[in-house]
């Protein structure tokens, strides 16, 4: 029937059909509920220490988040850190480094240097470098994590200890005894302030 129509109505009918198709595609857009379901599946596998099974789910979550928010949105930071952590547990250190570094890059472009959200990817990046015995590179993100922690949570907050110990390990491995001793003394003071001298 469309073939017997004059040209203008035929084009109009074609445009209406195209718009209907596009509207149908838009209905398949990623939602927060979609991502929440995938995240729960990820946590089920991750919490069961089934890292090989968790890996494709973590990759899917990154992909869905990119589709929903774009390739450089802060919403990607946690999914990227989840993917990096799975890669780290699987000893895929280049994969872990790539995802942690991308998280830091996104936050560097969208947040202040004192954003608490930087702590997790910086810590992960430092741990990944240590796992590859690249202690020199580990010092940079771990030092930054310590600085941010002190800045946002106070000079003697006990939360910084999780960054301080690997930082001290890196200094010792590099033979930087003065820096290692300085941070070790600081860590002891933080522990005493937080937990008491006994």
Short mmCIF file of C-alpha atoms in Angstrom, two decimals:
data_model
loop_
_atom_site.label_atom_id
_atom_site.label_comp_id
_atom_site.label_asym_id
_atom_site.label_seq_id
_atom_site.Cartn_x
_atom_site.Cartn_y
_atom_site.Cartn_z
CA UNK A 1 0.00 0.00 0.00
CA UNK A 2 2.86 2.41 0.74
CA UNK A 3 4.28 1.86 -2.76
CA UNK A 4 1.09 3.26 -4.30
CA UNK A 5 1.32 6.44 -2.16
CA UNK A 6 2.76 9.65 -3.56
CA UNK A 7 6.37 10.48 -2.58
CA UNK A 8 5.67 12.85 0.32
CA UNK A 9 3.29 10.57 2.24
CA UNK A 10 5.69 7.68 1.59
CA UNK A 11 8.58 9.65 3.14
CA UNK A 12 6.37 10.66 6.05
CA UNK A 13 5.40 7.03 6.65
CA UNK A 14 9.05 6.02 6.51
CA UNK A 15 10.00 8.74 9.04
CA UNK A 16 7.22 7.66 11.40
CA UNK A 17 8.44 4.07 11.19
CA UNK A 18 12.03 5.19 11.83
CA UNK A 19 11.01 7.28 14.84
CA UNK A 20 9.07 4.34 16.21
CA UNK A 21 12.16 2.16 15.86
CA UNK A 22 14.35 4.75 17.60
CA UNK A 23 11.81 5.13 20.38
CA UNK A 24 11.84 1.35 20.82
CA UNK A 25 15.64 1.40 21.08
CA UNK A 26 15.46 4.19 23.64
CA UNK A 27 13.22 1.98 25.76
CA UNK A 28 16.21 -0.38 26.12
CA UNK A 29 18.38 2.30 27.74
CA UNK A 30 20.33 1.19 30.79
CA UNK A 31 18.72 2.03 34.15
CA UNK A 32 20.00 2.12 37.72
CA UNK A 33 17.89 -0.97 38.39
CA UNK A 34 19.69 -2.85 35.59
CA UNK A 35 23.05 -1.96 37.05
CA UNK A 36 21.94 -2.79 40.61
CA UNK A 37 20.97 -6.29 39.48
CA UNK A 38 24.32 -6.82 37.77
CA UNK A 39 26.13 -5.46 40.84
CA UNK A 40 24.31 -7.94 43.11
CA UNK A 41 25.36 -10.78 40.78
CA UNK A 42 28.92 -9.49 40.93
CA UNK A 43 28.90 -9.34 44.74
CA UNK A 44 27.53 -12.87 44.97
CA UNK A 45 30.47 -14.23 42.96
CA UNK A 46 33.07 -11.91 44.51
CA UNK A 47 32.01 -12.61 48.10
CA UNK A 48 32.18 -16.33 47.35
CA UNK A 49 35.78 -15.77 46.12
CA UNK A 50 34.76 -16.89 42.62
CA UNK A 51 36.88 -14.25 40.95
CA UNK A 52 36.98 -15.89 37.52
CA UNK A 53 33.17 -15.88 37.47
CA UNK A 54 33.04 -12.33 38.86
CA UNK A 55 35.34 -10.94 36.15
CA UNK A 56 32.89 -10.87 33.18
CA UNK A 57 30.16 -9.49 35.46
CA UNK A 58 32.48 -6.69 36.61
CA UNK A 59 33.29 -5.95 32.95
CA UNK A 60 29.56 -5.88 32.15
CA UNK A 61 28.93 -3.43 34.98
CA UNK A 62 31.61 -1.08 33.62
CA UNK A 63 30.07 -1.33 30.15
CA UNK A 64 26.54 -0.65 31.40
CA UNK A 65 27.74 2.33 33.43
CA UNK A 66 29.51 3.75 30.38
CA UNK A 67 26.31 3.35 28.35
CA UNK A 68 24.23 5.09 31.00
CA UNK A 69 26.58 7.91 32.01
CA UNK A 70 29.34 8.18 29.41
CA UNK A 71 33.01 7.18 29.35
CA UNK A 72 34.32 9.83 31.75
CA UNK A 73 31.67 10.11 34.44
CA UNK A 74 32.39 9.71 38.17
CA UNK A 75 29.78 6.95 38.23
CA UNK A 76 32.43 4.73 36.59
CA UNK A 77 34.89 4.94 39.48
CA UNK A 78 33.40 2.22 41.69
CA UNK A 79 32.69 -0.23 38.82
CA UNK A 80 36.27 0.30 37.57
CA UNK A 81 37.65 -0.28 41.07
CA UNK A 82 35.58 -3.47 41.36
CA UNK A 83 36.98 -4.67 38.03
CA UNK A 84 40.50 -3.72 39.10
CA UNK A 85 40.14 -5.59 42.39
CA UNK A 86 38.98 -8.75 40.62
CA UNK A 87 41.90 -8.45 38.18
CA UNK A 88 44.27 -8.00 41.12
CA UNK A 89 42.89 -11.10 42.87
CA UNK A 90 43.39 -13.02 39.61
CA UNK A 91 46.99 -11.72 39.49
CA UNK A 92 46.26 -9.82 36.28
CA UNK A 93 48.28 -6.85 37.48
CA UNK A 94 48.38 -4.98 34.14
CA UNK A 95 44.56 -5.21 34.01
CA UNK A 96 44.25 -4.04 37.61
CA UNK A 97 46.66 -1.15 36.99
CA UNK A 98 44.71 -0.04 33.91
CA UNK A 99 41.35 0.08 35.74
CA UNK A 100 42.70 1.71 38.91
CA UNK A 101 44.60 4.29 36.85
CA UNK A 102 41.48 5.08 34.82
CA UNK A 103 39.54 5.65 38.05
CA UNK A 104 42.22 8.07 39.28
CA UNK A 105 42.20 9.83 35.91
CA UNK A 106 38.42 10.28 35.94
CA UNK A 107 38.48 11.64 39.48
CA UNK A 108 41.43 13.87 38.66
CA UNK A 109 39.34 15.50 35.94
CA UNK A 110 36.11 15.77 37.95
CA UNK A 111 37.10 16.17 41.61
CA UNK A 112 39.35 18.07 43.97
CA UNK A 113 42.70 16.56 44.95
CA UNK A 114 41.26 15.98 48.41
CA UNK A 115 38.28 13.90 47.30
CA UNK A 116 37.88 10.88 49.61
CA UNK A 117 36.78 8.79 46.62
CA UNK A 118 40.41 8.85 45.40
CA UNK A 119 41.53 6.73 48.36
CA UNK A 120 40.38 3.36 47.03
CA UNK A 121 41.88 3.57 43.53
CA UNK A 122 45.13 5.12 44.82
CA UNK A 123 45.48 2.36 47.41
CA UNK A 124 44.74 -0.26 44.77
CA UNK A 125 47.23 1.25 42.35
CA UNK A 126 49.93 1.25 45.01
CA UNK A 127 49.18 -2.37 45.97
CA UNK A 128 49.28 -3.37 42.30
CA UNK A 129 52.72 -1.82 41.87
CA UNK A 130 53.95 -3.55 45.04
CA UNK A 131 52.65 -6.89 43.71
CA UNK A 132 54.83 -6.29 40.64
CA UNK A 133 57.77 -5.26 42.90
CA UNK A 134 57.68 -1.80 41.34
CA UNK A 135 58.16 -0.04 44.67
CA UNK A 136 59.26 3.25 43.17
CA UNK A 137 55.96 3.68 41.36
CA UNK A 138 54.02 2.46 44.42
CA UNK A 139 55.29 5.35 46.55
CA UNK A 140 53.48 8.01 44.47
CA UNK A 141 49.84 6.84 44.82
CA UNK A 142 50.33 5.61 48.38
CA UNK A 143 51.83 8.96 49.47
CA UNK A 144 48.93 10.73 47.81
CA UNK A 145 46.44 8.47 49.62
CA UNK A 146 48.12 9.22 52.98
CA UNK A 147 48.01 12.96 52.27
CA UNK A 148 44.32 12.86 51.31
CA UNK A 149 43.46 10.76 54.36
CA UNK A 150 45.19 13.21 56.68
CA UNK A 151 43.56 16.12 54.91
CA UNK A 152 39.98 14.87 55.07
CA UNK A 153 39.98 12.72 58.21
CA UNK A 154 42.59 14.36 60.43
CA UNK A 155 46.32 14.02 60.97
CA UNK A 156 46.04 11.05 63.33
CA UNK A 157 43.10 9.13 61.89
CA UNK A 158 43.63 5.36 62.03
CA UNK A 159 42.22 4.89 58.53
CA UNK A 160 45.52 6.08 57.06
CA UNK A 161 47.32 3.01 58.45
CA UNK A 162 46.13 0.87 55.55
CA UNK A 163 48.06 3.22 53.22
CA UNK A 164 50.98 3.85 55.56
CA UNK A 165 52.07 0.22 55.99
CA UNK A 166 52.48 -0.49 52.25
CA UNK A 167 54.13 2.92 51.85
CA UNK A 168 56.65 2.00 54.57
CA UNK A 169 57.20 -1.39 52.88
CA UNK A 170 57.94 0.41 49.61
CA UNK A 171 60.43 2.78 51.25
CA UNK A 172 62.21 -0.14 52.93
CA UNK A 173 62.40 -2.06 49.63
CA UNK A 174 63.89 1.02 47.96
CA UNK A 175 66.45 1.40 50.72
CA UNK A 176 65.04 4.78 51.73
CA UNK A 177 65.54 4.22 55.45
CA UNK A 178 65.04 7.83 56.50
CA UNK A 179 61.61 8.06 54.84
CA UNK A 180 60.67 4.59 56.09
CA UNK A 181 61.65 5.46 59.68
CA UNK A 182 59.80 8.79 59.57
CA UNK A 183 56.57 7.15 58.36
CA UNK A 184 57.01 4.25 60.81
CA UNK A 185 57.28 6.65 63.75
CA UNK A 186 54.21 8.46 62.47
CA UNK A 187 52.31 5.16 62.12
CA UNK A 188 53.16 4.28 65.73
CA UNK A 189 51.87 7.64 66.91
CA UNK A 190 48.66 7.22 64.89
CA UNK A 191 48.16 3.75 66.40
CA UNK A 192 48.77 5.07 69.92
CA UNK A 193 46.37 7.98 69.38
CA UNK A 194 43.72 5.65 67.97
CA UNK A 195 44.11 2.53 70.11
CA UNK A 196 46.12 3.57 73.17
CA UNK A 197 49.72 2.91 74.14
CA UNK A 198 49.00 -0.64 75.24
#
